[in-house]
Amino acid sequence: MKYYLGIDTSNYTTSAAVCSEEGEVIAMERRLLPVAQGGCGLRQSDAVFAHTKQLGEVVSRLRAALPKDAEPIAVGCSTRPRDVDGSYMPCFLVGRCNAMTLSAAASVPMYEFSHQAGHVEAAIYGSGAEQLHGKRFYAFHVSGGTTELLLVTPDGKNVKAEKLGGTSDISAGQ
């Protein structure tokens, strides 16, 4: 059996998933980051520390769910919040460094994408709207730090998301 491994280390969740060659989700694991009761997120240094502690366990659980002869085809990882210049959060470095290590150890390619593009793709698959691949469409992105209306355009194997509007604060996303 061959599979794809995907990793995301956002400011709220450590997550990873394994998909078949056909794109079917085989297994996924996620752990919320420890946010204090009533808190609105974490400082980046706390998120980095939590991901560093949790990601190995999350990926190990995934591997345990696979047959012993399973082989990775590629590793994918969110490496930034959005696909815009200057989009950066240190918590994504934890996932990126682990993805680079795993892809190098397995001699398979690593693909980078934005957290926002991951949300858009997850919504496409989760809603059964795969017919949107290769087409332009509008999407709402509601995440911890954003609530935005996007124009989504195909961009090779990824998507380009252009912000058309959104909230001026982050409270709706939280």
mmCIF file of C-alpha atoms in Angstrom:
data_model
loop_
_atom_site.group_PDB
_atom_site.id
_atom_site.type_symbol
_atom_site.label_atom_id
_atom_site.label_comp_id
_atom_site.label_asym_id
_atom_site.label_seq_id
_atom_site.Cartn_x
_atom_site.Cartn_y
_atom_site.Cartn_z
ATOM 1 C CA MET A 1 0.000 0.000 0.000
ATOM 2 C CA LYS A 2 1.246 3.478 -0.900
ATOM 3 C CA TYR A 3 0.108 6.660 0.838
ATOM 4 C CA TYR A 4 0.456 10.431 1.152
ATOM 5 C CA LEU A 5 1.165 12.030 4.537
ATOM 6 C CA GLY A 6 -0.121 15.527 5.298
ATOM 7 C CA ILE A 7 0.910 17.661 8.296
ATOM 8 C CA ASP A 8 -0.541 20.899 9.675
ATOM 9 C CA THR A 9 0.677 22.783 12.743
ATOM 10 C CA SER A 10 -1.641 25.754 13.103
ATOM 11 C CA ASN A 11 -1.899 27.944 16.175
ATOM 12 C CA TYR A 12 -4.712 25.755 17.565
ATOM 13 C CA THR A 13 -4.186 22.153 16.419
ATOM 14 C CA THR A 14 -1.431 19.630 15.702
ATOM 15 C CA SER A 15 -2.792 17.425 12.928
ATOM 16 C CA ALA A 16 -1.752 14.871 10.352
ATOM 17 C CA ALA A 17 -3.552 12.616 7.894
ATOM 18 C CA VAL A 18 -2.792 9.734 5.579
ATOM 19 C CA CYS A 19 -4.483 9.453 2.174
ATOM 20 C CA SER A 20 -4.445 6.672 -0.394
ATOM 21 C CA GLU A 21 -3.130 7.132 -3.931
ATOM 22 C CA GLU A 22 -6.738 7.824 -4.946
ATOM 23 C CA GLY A 23 -7.090 10.614 -2.363
ATOM 24 C CA GLU A 24 -9.211 8.680 0.136
ATOM 25 C CA VAL A 25 -8.507 9.589 3.772
ATOM 26 C CA ILE A 26 -7.277 6.418 5.465
ATOM 27 C CA ALA A 27 -6.519 7.806 8.913
ATOM 28 C CA MET A 28 -6.122 11.125 10.658
ATOM 29 C CA GLU A 29 -4.978 12.277 14.067
ATOM 30 C CA ARG A 30 -5.224 15.657 15.707
ATOM 31 C CA ARG A 31 -4.578 17.178 19.085
ATOM 32 C CA LEU A 32 -5.744 20.571 20.166
ATOM 33 C CA LEU A 33 -3.116 22.831 21.637
ATOM 34 C CA PRO A 34 -3.539 23.611 25.341
ATOM 35 C CA VAL A 35 -5.303 26.996 25.436
ATOM 36 C CA ALA A 36 -6.244 28.302 28.882
ATOM 37 C CA GLN A 37 -9.960 28.456 29.697
ATOM 38 C CA GLY A 38 -11.275 31.740 28.299
ATOM 39 C CA GLY A 39 -8.086 32.269 26.300
ATOM 40 C CA CYS A 40 -8.071 33.398 22.675
ATOM 41 C CA GLY A 41 -5.138 31.403 21.404
ATOM 42 C CA LEU A 42 -1.485 30.999 22.223
ATOM 43 C CA ARG A 43 1.668 33.019 21.902
ATOM 44 C CA GLN A 44 3.725 31.636 19.037
ATOM 45 C CA SER A 45 6.459 30.401 21.388
ATOM 46 C CA ASP A 46 3.887 28.375 23.347
ATOM 47 C CA ALA A 47 2.378 26.979 20.128
ATOM 48 C CA VAL A 48 5.837 25.964 18.845
ATOM 49 C CA PHE A 49 6.580 24.191 22.135
ATOM 50 C CA ALA A 50 3.221 22.361 22.116
ATOM 51 C CA HIS A 51 3.626 21.236 18.487
ATOM 52 C CA THR A 52 7.161 20.048 19.206
ATOM 53 C CA LYS A 53 5.783 17.877 22.023
ATOM 54 C CA GLN A 54 2.722 16.600 20.125
ATOM 55 C CA LEU A 55 3.654 16.098 16.447
ATOM 56 C CA GLY A 56 5.810 12.999 16.918
ATOM 57 C CA GLU A 57 3.013 11.292 18.841
ATOM 58 C CA VAL A 58 0.395 12.286 16.241
ATOM 59 C CA VAL A 59 2.483 10.914 13.338
ATOM 60 C CA SER A 60 3.397 7.757 15.281
ATOM 61 C CA ARG A 61 -0.290 7.003 15.881
ATOM 62 C CA LEU A 62 -0.953 7.389 12.157
ATOM 63 C CA ARG A 63 1.882 5.057 11.256
ATOM 64 C CA ALA A 64 0.563 2.460 13.711
ATOM 65 C CA ALA A 65 -2.777 2.495 11.860
ATOM 66 C CA LEU A 66 -1.114 1.540 8.557
ATOM 67 C CA PRO A 67 -0.012 -1.884 7.325
ATOM 68 C CA LYS A 68 3.644 -2.639 8.060
ATOM 69 C CA ASP A 69 4.496 -2.678 4.330
ATOM 70 C CA ALA A 70 2.914 0.752 3.668
ATOM 71 C CA GLU A 71 5.180 3.153 1.773
ATOM 72 C CA PRO A 72 4.867 6.932 1.529
ATOM 73 C CA ILE A 73 4.571 8.551 -1.904
ATOM 74 C CA ALA A 74 5.028 12.126 -0.701
ATOM 75 C CA VAL A 75 4.716 14.369 2.331
ATOM 76 C CA GLY A 76 2.647 17.558 2.275
ATOM 77 C CA CYS A 77 2.762 20.310 4.851
ATOM 78 C CA SER A 78 1.220 23.688 5.557
ATOM 79 C CA THR A 79 4.121 26.116 5.934
ATOM 80 C CA ARG A 80 2.365 29.495 6.236
ATOM 81 C CA PRO A 81 -1.048 30.919 7.083
ATOM 82 C CA ARG A 82 -1.858 32.223 3.574
ATOM 83 C CA ASP A 83 -0.326 32.417 0.108
ATOM 84 C CA VAL A 84 0.601 36.095 0.349
ATOM 85 C CA ASP A 85 3.943 37.824 0.801
ATOM 86 C CA GLY A 86 4.900 38.140 4.444
ATOM 87 C CA SER A 87 2.478 35.444 5.648
ATOM 88 C CA TYR A 88 4.444 33.786 8.423
ATOM 89 C CA MET A 89 3.875 32.171 11.819
ATOM 90 C CA PRO A 90 6.643 30.308 13.675
ATOM 91 C CA CYS A 91 4.304 27.427 14.639
ATOM 92 C CA PHE A 92 4.330 26.255 10.997
ATOM 93 C CA LEU A 93 8.114 25.709 11.220
ATOM 94 C CA VAL A 94 7.556 22.672 13.452
ATOM 95 C CA GLY A 95 5.473 20.929 10.791
ATOM 96 C CA ARG A 96 7.767 22.035 7.979
ATOM 97 C CA CYS A 97 10.932 20.743 9.673
ATOM 98 C CA ASN A 98 9.290 17.414 10.508
ATOM 99 C CA ALA A 99 7.889 17.073 6.975
ATOM 100 C CA MET A 100 11.332 17.795 5.493
ATOM 101 C CA THR A 101 12.897 15.148 7.749
ATOM 102 C CA LEU A 102 10.254 12.527 6.955
ATOM 103 C CA SER A 103 10.424 13.149 3.197
ATOM 104 C CA ALA A 104 14.234 13.010 3.218
ATOM 105 C CA ALA A 105 14.282 9.801 5.293
ATOM 106 C CA ALA A 106 11.797 8.151 2.914
ATOM 107 C CA SER A 107 13.374 9.670 -0.240
ATOM 108 C CA VAL A 108 10.013 11.081 -1.359
ATOM 109 C CA PRO A 109 9.068 14.624 -2.400
ATOM 110 C CA MET A 110 7.710 17.207 0.006
ATOM 111 C CA TYR A 111 5.006 19.663 -1.036
ATOM 112 C CA GLU A 112 4.344 22.942 0.744
ATOM 113 C CA PHE A 113 1.037 24.787 0.853
ATOM 114 C CA SER A 114 -0.738 27.350 2.995
ATOM 115 C CA HIS A 115 -3.011 26.586 5.933
ATOM 116 C CA GLN A 116 -5.754 28.535 4.162
ATOM 117 C CA ALA A 117 -5.403 26.428 0.984
ATOM 118 C CA GLY A 118 -5.658 23.344 3.199
ATOM 119 C CA HIS A 119 -8.929 24.636 4.638
ATOM 120 C CA VAL A 120 -10.304 25.224 1.140
ATOM 121 C CA GLU A 121 -9.293 21.745 -0.050
ATOM 122 C CA ALA A 122 -10.677 20.117 3.105
ATOM 123 C CA ALA A 123 -14.006 21.875 2.517
ATOM 124 C CA ILE A 124 -14.079 20.654 -1.096
ATOM 125 C CA TYR A 125 -13.491 17.032 -0.077
ATOM 126 C CA GLY A 126 -15.632 17.208 3.059
ATOM 127 C CA SER A 127 -18.640 18.525 1.155
ATOM 128 C CA GLY A 128 -18.254 16.129 -1.762
ATOM 129 C CA ALA A 129 -17.702 19.064 -4.140
ATOM 130 C CA GLU A 130 -14.698 17.654 -6.030
ATOM 131 C CA GLN A 131 -16.267 19.016 -9.232
ATOM 132 C CA LEU A 132 -14.928 22.425 -8.116
ATOM 133 C CA HIS A 133 -11.351 21.320 -8.831
ATOM 134 C CA GLY A 134 -10.081 23.161 -11.874
ATOM 135 C CA LYS A 135 -12.770 25.877 -11.579
ATOM 136 C CA ARG A 136 -13.047 29.316 -10.014
ATOM 137 C CA PHE A 137 -15.427 29.632 -7.062
ATOM 138 C CA TYR A 138 -16.157 31.717 -3.980
ATOM 139 C CA ALA A 139 -15.449 30.419 -0.484
ATOM 140 C CA PHE A 140 -15.760 31.630 3.067
ATOM 141 C CA HIS A 141 -12.730 30.902 5.209
ATOM 142 C CA VAL A 142 -13.511 30.940 8.922
ATOM 143 C CA SER A 143 -10.485 30.036 11.000
ATOM 144 C CA GLY A 144 -8.945 31.117 14.303
ATOM 145 C CA GLY A 145 -7.381 34.230 12.864
ATOM 146 C CA THR A 146 -9.539 34.977 9.834
ATOM 147 C CA THR A 147 -13.076 35.305 8.567
ATOM 148 C CA GLU A 148 -12.810 36.063 4.860
ATOM 149 C CA LEU A 149 -14.624 35.877 1.552
ATOM 150 C CA LEU A 150 -12.247 34.404 -1.034
ATOM 151 C CA LEU A 151 -12.162 34.046 -4.795
ATOM 152 C CA VAL A 152 -10.516 30.648 -5.301
ATOM 153 C CA THR A 153 -8.733 30.004 -8.608
ATOM 154 C CA PRO A 154 -6.947 26.799 -9.703
ATOM 155 C CA ASP A 155 -3.155 27.083 -9.573
ATOM 156 C CA GLY A 156 -1.604 23.846 -10.804
ATOM 157 C CA LYS A 157 -2.042 21.225 -8.087
ATOM 158 C CA ASN A 158 -2.909 23.950 -5.581
ATOM 159 C CA VAL A 159 -5.378 26.813 -5.370
ATOM 160 C CA LYS A 160 -4.886 30.558 -5.284
ATOM 161 C CA ALA A 161 -7.166 32.349 -2.817
ATOM 162 C CA GLU A 162 -7.743 36.076 -3.329
ATOM 163 C CA LYS A 163 -9.268 37.914 -0.385
ATOM 164 C CA LEU A 164 -12.337 39.889 -1.455
ATOM 165 C CA GLY A 165 -13.473 40.877 2.030
ATOM 166 C CA GLY A 166 -13.395 39.924 5.666
ATOM 167 C CA THR A 167 -13.665 41.019 9.251
ATOM 168 C CA SER A 168 -11.419 43.738 10.613
ATOM 169 C CA ASP A 169 -10.735 41.762 13.788
ATOM 170 C CA ILE A 170 -10.215 38.085 14.572
ATOM 171 C CA SER A 171 -13.067 37.535 17.026
ATOM 172 C CA ALA A 172 -15.448 35.912 14.505
ATOM 173 C CA GLY A 173 -12.809 33.332 13.570
ATOM 174 C CA GLN A 174 -12.146 32.535 17.216
#
